[in-house]
């Protein structure tokens, strides 16, 4: 059902956890649908210095979360914003059809965290 | 790695004696039971022996057994067949919220065809209150269909009382006993059951074969048209090896029922006690004692069922979940919702169903790996309270 | 005594390689294809391999194959499923007078539900005239269903021309190819077929399994409700061993088709020539050359089919007849009536259908006993003219 | 399907044929239904001295015809008239349900032959 890469990220997820005093936090999904993803970021000089996730959801949800953290760590905020869910699925060697829509939300969680970071910056600069 | 199969409610392995009984009909015995030459008559005799074996398991008469392609077809035939035959007498049907999809979706299809359907609720243990059935009956009611024992949470319904109420009101009573047959004693006479569905592959028989018990004199229309097999209620060349296998499986189930049931009940209670005592934030779904001997169903808070199944699979354990993610639908199991679980808790359900090959070592193995798996997934979950992670 | 099985149109023996392919799924491989753990995924993969094998036999795509419980269900699903889906577009269906009961009785049932059905006649050889189809089409016509090759008289219909006419008028074309598949080459693309029924036990596969080919994009409703197996067109736990066996049977049929067909055609012609030259007052039913490789169907004047079958059975020969006496109905075969036989002649019909295990010695044996059996029964018959008795 | 007795009478039918210059002949059934039975009788001193049958039909039709001839040979006409189809089936150890009505006509054929005999007597005595 899942590719080896998906299974690898599911069994050995990268960057699980929460960052203390994060620069941005984003959460998407809801328990009714069975998937919740939470990303927290530390950003320095417009780069993602650290990123961690927590996920409630199926194997695909956990693997996409893990993959997103790997893909964007060290990247600029702009580069991170360019990442979308389809690219995450591709990086994992593909996802089963029925998982493409329900569980592939990790890029959304990342974007939500970046939005939170930008909001905080605006507030701080006031 | 140990391999432990704990999904017997999904399907069971064919019993070696069942396979042995089928093999001649898969090898050289090739007659079509409708043919009059010797091998045809032999096939016919084998089909009739199987019919008697299935009948004996539920205390029916052989001519009350109609072979179908499985539990799903038996359920469809029962509901659609009776509704079509009796539509002049009334157009109201009563069933429950925790039926298998084969009944539930057929009832919904009948609604689209102009029937009214009442879906009885269940209590938090999954039990139907017979008083609610009494209240739901109207002069228009032609049929009641209630699952004998639920396939997800294992709760055994008070079929004796429900069927008696239907009988008192002169209403046909059907039960989907696919999970109950072979696991708990069933006597259609004593219980006043008019129609009963069963399926081969749930009782160590083959897949692709099942049966509908239809009480003598019942008015019922076929689902399909064709040849005049199965007293014109089910056309098509008989699946002789499948029928012979189902017959043998029924015979074995009848003989071994007390032993199987005792064995499974003991393992089940050991498993339930072990899980509840070693893992926090867990709930047992379904009634504690009025449940199928082999069924255990838990909800683990803060985690999701599919990731639990995947992790168990990596540890060699085959299980099932009511999580939406495994079914491809967006909603978690309607059964778990009907007993009042929240979406999160329903998503975190795990069904472990034991079978005749399981032993105490299997359960011990599950108990040895499950706490860590749950712990690992909880550590990853944003829903887990900080103090638990 | 020699045993000669000549009823391959009724059912065929499971090919040893087919049984071999099924055994693992009847023994230790027990997953439910809908489950996500390893054995479930393995079962799923096996089902998909079988789907591709069946598709390859008729040049379809794997996702165009829906597994059913047999030919009867495939026919019912095709007719009822399309009629239900398209009832808003029109309520006229065209079929023929020589369909198998699975199509014929389903068409009659649709008539009772408010559809109009035209039953095309056939010529004395059993052939449908494509011009009659052209004339029968109306703007209300939604579907044409024509048997590919008849199960009794073996006549092969001009499916290419019939399907082309349906296509030209934008009407769905279904064919019951239960007897044709595996015996003659079929290419659904080249022939413009939209739906095609086939059955496992007619092609050395198991009983209780069949398939419906459904062209991509077709609008069709399921016959039964339940789980979401088979792209929601056919609910119920998949009959994994049956499906795997059907896949293997289809693969063997594809590879061996030219050889099987040549072998059967030779034996058939030898049998037909032998019977016609050694027995008087006999007629061959069905077209002399446009017929299934293994089919021979005769009418022996003055005698009745069941007594012929009984006598052949005593001589170790298994055969079939269109006589009313064997079917339990009062009328002789509708197919034999449709080709214009009188009742007496239809009652005296004998169908001998050859299969891959038959050889020239089998035919010689039949030719050695048949004349005496016919002679004996004719001597007893009040219909035999004095000079023949 | 059939009892041994039925098969015995089918494979070794008694009294097949036609009597030359019979005292009575009866035929029942019709080819449309698939069964025709013809009985011919020689009667002497109100007793059935000889009886022969010809039958077009299934195994049950042939066996019942044969059994009837055995049952009534040597019996009086009155005794022969008392025989009915049910008794013939019983003498054969039973018939399959679906054969009870369609193929069990031999007693009717016998009665038709007796009626023919009586008619001929009336005409002869005129
Ligand atoms: C309660 C119940 N009813 C019906 C069915 C359908 O049976 P089958 O899959 O054999 O068609 C099942 C099993 O899936 C079941 O558990
Ligand atoms: C032409 C034809 N259609 C349909 C069927 C029905 O197939 P099954 O008996 O597998 O349901 C048969 C065989 O009996 C057949 O010969």
Short mmCIF file of C-alpha atoms in Angstrom, two decimals, chain B residues 41-361:
data_model
loop_
_atom_site.label_atom_id
_atom_site.label_comp_id
_atom_site.label_asym_id
_atom_site.label_seq_id
_atom_site.Cartn_x
_atom_site.Cartn_y
_atom_site.Cartn_z
CA UNK B 41 -26.54 -36.79 -8.88
CA UNK B 42 -23.49 -37.24 -6.67
CA UNK B 43 -22.91 -33.48 -6.66
CA UNK B 44 -26.56 -32.98 -5.83
CA UNK B 45 -26.33 -35.42 -2.93
CA UNK B 46 -23.25 -33.60 -1.63
CA UNK B 47 -25.12 -30.29 -1.79
CA UNK B 48 -28.03 -31.79 0.14
CA UNK B 49 -25.73 -33.20 2.80
CA UNK B 50 -24.23 -29.75 3.24
CA UNK B 51 -27.68 -28.23 3.46
CA UNK B 52 -28.53 -30.58 6.32
CA UNK B 53 -25.24 -29.76 8.06
CA UNK B 54 -25.90 -26.04 7.89
CA UNK B 55 -29.49 -26.53 9.03
CA UNK B 56 -28.36 -28.60 12.02
CA UNK B 57 -26.11 -25.81 13.26
CA UNK B 58 -29.07 -23.49 13.80
CA UNK B 59 -31.78 -26.12 14.35
CA UNK B 60 -33.50 -25.46 11.01
CA UNK B 61 -34.82 -27.91 8.42
CA UNK B 62 -32.60 -28.58 5.38
CA UNK B 63 -35.19 -27.16 2.98
CA UNK B 64 -35.06 -23.88 4.88
CA UNK B 65 -31.45 -23.23 3.81
CA UNK B 66 -30.74 -21.27 0.61
CA UNK B 67 -27.10 -21.10 -0.44
CA UNK B 68 -25.83 -17.67 -1.53
CA UNK B 69 -22.46 -16.23 -2.50
CA UNK B 70 -21.85 -14.93 1.03
CA UNK B 71 -23.18 -12.96 3.94
CA UNK B 72 -23.70 -9.82 1.87
CA UNK B 73 -25.93 -11.57 -0.63
CA UNK B 74 -27.85 -13.31 2.16
CA UNK B 75 -28.55 -9.93 3.77
CA UNK B 76 -29.56 -8.35 0.47
CA UNK B 77 -31.81 -11.29 -0.37
CA UNK B 78 -33.47 -11.20 3.05
CA UNK B 79 -34.26 -7.50 3.08
CA UNK B 80 -35.00 -6.86 -0.57
CA UNK B 81 -36.67 -10.23 -1.06
CA UNK B 82 -39.11 -9.80 1.82
CA UNK B 83 -39.73 -6.10 1.18
CA UNK B 84 -40.56 -6.81 -2.47
CA UNK B 85 -42.81 -9.74 -1.61
CA UNK B 86 -44.70 -7.90 1.13
CA UNK B 87 -44.80 -4.36 -0.25
CA UNK B 88 -48.57 -4.63 -0.63
CA UNK B 89 -48.96 -5.33 3.08
CA UNK B 90 -46.91 -2.40 4.30
CA UNK B 91 -43.82 -0.36 3.60
CA UNK B 92 -42.19 0.07 6.98
CA UNK B 93 -39.02 -1.71 8.06
CA UNK B 94 -37.20 -1.55 11.38
CA UNK B 95 -33.48 -2.14 11.76
CA UNK B 96 -30.70 -0.70 13.92
CA UNK B 97 -27.94 1.86 13.70
CA UNK B 98 -25.25 -0.76 14.18
CA UNK B 99 -25.97 -3.10 11.30
CA UNK B 100 -23.27 -4.24 8.88
CA UNK B 101 -23.25 -2.23 5.64
CA UNK B 102 -24.83 -5.17 3.84
CA UNK B 103 -28.01 -4.54 5.84
CA UNK B 104 -27.65 -0.81 6.39
CA UNK B 105 -27.04 0.13 2.76
CA UNK B 106 -29.77 -2.25 1.59
CA UNK B 107 -32.18 -0.56 3.97
CA UNK B 108 -31.13 2.83 2.57
CA UNK B 109 -31.68 1.54 -0.95
CA UNK B 110 -35.17 0.41 0.08
CA UNK B 111 -35.81 3.91 1.42
CA UNK B 112 -34.97 5.25 -2.04
CA UNK B 113 -37.51 2.79 -3.41
CA UNK B 114 -40.26 4.20 -1.22
CA UNK B 115 -40.02 2.18 1.98
CA UNK B 116 -39.83 3.82 5.40
CA UNK B 117 -37.03 2.64 7.63
CA UNK B 118 -36.60 3.16 11.36
CA UNK B 119 -33.02 2.81 12.64
CA UNK B 120 -33.13 1.88 16.33
CA UNK B 121 -30.44 3.49 18.49
CA UNK B 122 -28.25 1.54 20.89
CA UNK B 123 -27.04 2.24 24.41
CA UNK B 124 -23.35 2.99 25.16
CA UNK B 125 -22.65 -0.77 25.32
CA UNK B 126 -24.22 -1.26 21.89
CA UNK B 127 -27.40 -2.91 23.18
CA UNK B 128 -30.81 -2.37 21.62
CA UNK B 129 -33.62 -1.75 24.06
CA UNK B 130 -36.54 -4.06 23.19
CA UNK B 131 -39.00 -1.44 24.42
CA UNK B 132 -37.87 0.83 21.59
CA UNK B 133 -38.69 -1.90 19.08
CA UNK B 134 -42.14 -2.30 20.62
CA UNK B 135 -42.68 1.46 20.25
CA UNK B 136 -41.37 1.63 16.69
CA UNK B 137 -43.76 -1.02 15.33
CA UNK B 138 -46.66 0.32 13.29
CA UNK B 139 -49.44 -1.45 11.39
CA UNK B 140 -47.33 -0.73 8.29
CA UNK B 141 -44.28 -2.61 9.60
CA UNK B 142 -43.48 -5.72 7.56
CA UNK B 143 -40.04 -6.65 8.77
CA UNK B 144 -37.50 -6.23 11.55
CA UNK B 145 -33.81 -6.88 10.87
CA UNK B 146 -31.39 -6.82 13.80
CA UNK B 147 -27.78 -7.94 13.84
CA UNK B 148 -27.28 -10.93 16.15
CA UNK B 149 -23.85 -9.89 17.35
CA UNK B 150 -22.01 -6.85 16.10
CA UNK B 151 -18.95 -7.36 13.92
CA UNK B 152 -17.04 -4.41 15.36
CA UNK B 153 -17.76 -4.18 19.06
CA UNK B 154 -18.95 -7.76 19.55
CA UNK B 155 -22.07 -6.91 21.55
CA UNK B 156 -24.69 -9.68 21.46
CA UNK B 157 -28.21 -8.32 21.09
CA UNK B 158 -31.25 -9.62 23.03
CA UNK B 159 -32.50 -11.46 19.94
CA UNK B 160 -34.88 -13.70 21.89
CA UNK B 161 -36.81 -10.72 23.22
CA UNK B 162 -36.67 -8.74 19.98
CA UNK B 163 -37.87 -11.65 17.85
CA UNK B 164 -40.65 -12.42 20.31
CA UNK B 165 -41.92 -8.86 20.00
CA UNK B 166 -41.88 -9.10 16.21
CA UNK B 167 -43.73 -12.41 16.37
CA UNK B 168 -46.36 -11.00 18.71
CA UNK B 169 -47.08 -8.33 16.11
CA UNK B 170 -47.00 -10.75 13.19
CA UNK B 171 -43.90 -9.10 11.70
CA UNK B 172 -41.10 -11.02 9.93
CA UNK B 173 -37.85 -11.14 11.90
CA UNK B 174 -34.46 -11.31 10.16
CA UNK B 175 -31.10 -11.41 11.87
CA UNK B 176 -27.64 -10.96 10.38
CA UNK B 177 -25.88 -13.69 12.34
CA UNK B 178 -22.71 -13.71 10.24
CA UNK B 179 -20.55 -13.09 13.30
CA UNK B 180 -22.63 -15.03 15.80
CA UNK B 181 -23.05 -18.33 13.98
CA UNK B 182 -20.54 -20.91 15.18
CA UNK B 183 -19.47 -18.72 18.07
CA UNK B 184 -22.59 -18.82 20.22
CA UNK B 185 -25.45 -21.35 20.16
CA UNK B 186 -28.37 -20.34 17.93
CA UNK B 187 -31.70 -22.13 17.69
CA UNK B 188 -34.00 -20.48 15.16
CA UNK B 189 -37.03 -22.35 16.52
CA UNK B 190 -36.51 -21.41 20.12
CA UNK B 191 -35.68 -17.83 19.18
CA UNK B 192 -38.56 -17.33 16.70
CA UNK B 193 -36.24 -16.22 13.91
CA UNK B 194 -37.76 -16.15 10.41
CA UNK B 195 -34.64 -15.39 8.38
CA UNK B 196 -30.97 -15.61 9.30
CA UNK B 197 -27.83 -14.74 7.30
CA UNK B 198 -24.54 -16.56 7.66
CA UNK B 199 -21.22 -16.60 5.79
CA UNK B 200 -18.71 -19.42 5.21
CA UNK B 201 -15.41 -17.61 5.64
CA UNK B 202 -16.30 -16.39 9.13
CA UNK B 203 -16.57 -19.94 10.47
CA UNK B 204 -13.40 -21.52 9.00
CA UNK B 205 -15.23 -22.31 5.77
CA UNK B 206 -14.48 -20.99 2.28
CA UNK B 207 -15.00 -17.49 0.97
CA UNK B 208 -17.65 -16.79 -1.65
CA UNK B 209 -20.31 -18.93 -0.02
CA UNK B 210 -22.99 -18.20 2.55
CA UNK B 211 -26.56 -19.07 3.30
CA UNK B 212 -29.88 -17.57 4.16
CA UNK B 213 -32.20 -19.49 6.46
CA UNK B 214 -35.77 -18.88 5.32
CA UNK B 215 -38.51 -20.27 7.53
CA UNK B 216 -40.93 -22.55 5.67
CA UNK B 217 -43.87 -20.79 4.15
CA UNK B 218 -42.17 -17.39 4.05
CA UNK B 219 -43.06 -15.11 1.20
CA UNK B 220 -39.82 -13.93 -0.40
CA UNK B 221 -38.74 -12.91 -3.89
CA UNK B 222 -35.36 -13.71 -5.46
CA UNK B 223 -32.73 -11.04 -5.94
CA UNK B 224 -31.56 -12.44 -9.28
CA UNK B 225 -33.21 -14.18 -12.19
CA UNK B 226 -31.96 -17.24 -14.05
CA UNK B 227 -32.10 -21.00 -13.59
CA UNK B 228 -34.35 -22.67 -11.04
CA UNK B 229 -31.65 -23.67 -8.55
CA UNK B 230 -32.19 -23.29 -4.79
CA UNK B 231 -35.97 -23.56 -5.04
CA UNK B 232 -35.94 -20.67 -7.52
CA UNK B 233 -34.69 -18.32 -4.84
CA UNK B 234 -31.08 -18.23 -6.02
CA UNK B 235 -30.24 -18.99 -9.65
CA UNK B 236 -26.82 -19.97 -11.00
CA UNK B 237 -24.78 -23.16 -11.14
CA UNK B 238 -24.25 -24.23 -7.55
CA UNK B 239 -20.79 -23.58 -6.10
CA UNK B 240 -20.44 -27.26 -5.16
CA UNK B 241 -16.98 -27.15 -3.52
CA UNK B 242 -17.98 -24.00 -1.65
CA UNK B 243 -21.26 -25.51 -0.48
CA UNK B 244 -19.59 -28.75 0.61
CA UNK B 245 -16.98 -26.70 2.49
CA UNK B 246 -19.63 -24.59 4.20
CA UNK B 247 -21.46 -27.76 5.21
CA UNK B 248 -18.33 -29.23 6.73
CA UNK B 249 -17.50 -25.95 8.48
CA UNK B 250 -21.02 -25.88 9.94
CA UNK B 251 -20.70 -29.45 11.15
CA UNK B 252 -17.38 -28.74 12.82
CA UNK B 253 -18.76 -25.54 14.33
CA UNK B 254 -21.71 -27.45 15.78
CA UNK B 255 -19.53 -30.14 17.32
CA UNK B 256 -16.77 -27.85 18.56
CA UNK B 257 -18.87 -24.88 19.60
CA UNK B 258 -18.72 -25.34 23.38
CA UNK B 259 -14.96 -25.91 23.31
CA UNK B 260 -14.25 -23.06 20.87
CA UNK B 261 -16.39 -20.67 22.81
CA UNK B 262 -14.79 -21.52 26.16
CA UNK B 263 -11.29 -21.22 24.68
CA UNK B 264 -12.00 -17.87 23.05
CA UNK B 265 -13.76 -16.42 26.06
CA UNK B 266 -10.79 -17.23 28.26
CA UNK B 267 -8.28 -15.70 25.83
CA UNK B 268 -10.49 -12.66 25.27
CA UNK B 269 -10.83 -11.89 28.97
CA UNK B 270 -7.10 -12.34 29.44
CA UNK B 271 -6.47 -9.92 26.59
CA UNK B 272 -8.98 -7.35 27.77
CA UNK B 273 -7.71 -7.42 31.34
CA UNK B 274 -4.13 -7.20 30.14
CA UNK B 275 -4.71 -4.17 27.93
CA UNK B 276 -6.85 -2.29 30.42
CA UNK B 277 -4.33 -2.83 33.19
CA UNK B 278 -1.18 -1.97 31.23
CA UNK B 279 -2.26 1.06 29.20
CA UNK B 280 -3.90 4.27 30.42
CA UNK B 281 -6.56 6.28 28.61
CA UNK B 282 -8.06 3.19 27.06
CA UNK B 283 -11.70 2.23 26.83
CA UNK B 284 -13.27 -1.11 26.00
CA UNK B 285 -15.95 -0.72 23.34
CA UNK B 286 -18.97 -3.01 23.49
CA UNK B 287 -20.57 -4.77 26.44
CA UNK B 288 -18.16 -6.29 28.94
CA UNK B 289 -19.85 -9.70 29.12
CA UNK B 290 -22.63 -9.83 26.51
CA UNK B 291 -20.03 -10.00 23.76
CA UNK B 292 -18.72 -12.47 21.20
CA UNK B 293 -16.24 -14.89 22.74
CA UNK B 294 -13.41 -13.78 20.44
CA UNK B 295 -13.99 -10.02 20.25
CA UNK B 296 -12.00 -7.27 21.95
CA UNK B 297 -12.37 -3.66 20.82
CA UNK B 298 -10.51 -0.80 22.40
CA UNK B 299 -10.20 2.94 21.88
CA UNK B 300 -6.81 4.39 22.65
CA UNK B 301 -7.11 8.09 23.26
CA UNK B 302 -4.90 10.60 21.42
CA UNK B 303 -3.90 8.26 18.59
CA UNK B 304 -5.32 7.21 15.29
CA UNK B 305 -6.24 3.65 14.30
CA UNK B 306 -4.45 3.23 11.00
CA UNK B 307 -1.09 4.23 12.38
CA UNK B 308 -1.74 1.74 15.17
CA UNK B 309 -2.53 -1.01 12.64
CA UNK B 310 0.57 -0.25 10.61
CA UNK B 311 2.73 -0.40 13.71
CA UNK B 312 1.15 -3.68 14.79
CA UNK B 313 1.67 -5.08 11.30
CA UNK B 314 5.39 -4.24 11.56
CA UNK B 315 5.33 -6.33 14.73
CA UNK B 316 3.62 -9.22 12.93
CA UNK B 317 0.16 -8.62 14.36
CA UNK B 318 -2.86 -8.47 12.02
CA UNK B 319 -5.77 -6.45 13.40
CA UNK B 320 -8.49 -4.05 12.37
CA UNK B 321 -9.77 -0.59 13.23
CA UNK B 322 -12.94 1.45 12.94
CA UNK B 323 -10.85 4.39 11.82
CA UNK B 324 -12.04 6.20 8.73
CA UNK B 325 -8.54 6.06 7.29
CA UNK B 326 -8.67 2.31 6.86
CA UNK B 327 -12.04 2.25 5.18
CA UNK B 328 -11.36 4.98 2.65
CA UNK B 329 -14.45 6.86 3.78
CA UNK B 330 -14.23 10.12 5.65
CA UNK B 331 -16.29 9.07 8.61
CA UNK B 332 -15.23 6.67 11.31
CA UNK B 333 -17.28 3.56 11.86
CA UNK B 334 -21.02 4.21 12.20
CA UNK B 335 -21.07 1.60 14.96
CA UNK B 336 -18.57 3.49 17.11
CA UNK B 337 -20.48 6.71 16.52
CA UNK B 338 -23.74 4.97 17.46
CA UNK B 339 -22.38 3.97 20.88
CA UNK B 340 -21.58 7.62 21.47
CA UNK B 341 -17.82 7.86 20.89
CA UNK B 342 -16.41 11.21 19.83
CA UNK B 343 -14.72 11.29 16.46
CA UNK B 344 -11.22 11.31 17.97
CA UNK B 345 -11.91 8.35 20.19
CA UNK B 346 -13.57 6.43 17.35
CA UNK B 347 -10.53 7.10 15.15
CA UNK B 348 -8.33 5.53 17.79
CA UNK B 349 -10.15 2.21 17.89
CA UNK B 350 -8.52 -1.18 17.57
CA UNK B 351 -10.36 -4.45 17.03
CA UNK B 352 -8.58 -7.65 18.00
CA UNK B 353 -10.61 -10.76 17.16
CA UNK B 354 -9.38 -14.13 18.33
CA UNK B 355 -9.81 -17.49 16.60
CA UNK B 356 -9.35 -21.18 17.17
CA UNK B 357 -5.63 -21.14 16.32
CA UNK B 358 -4.76 -18.43 18.85
CA UNK B 359 -3.25 -19.26 22.20
CA UNK B 360 -2.13 -17.56 25.38
CA UNK B 361 1.35 -16.92 23.95
#
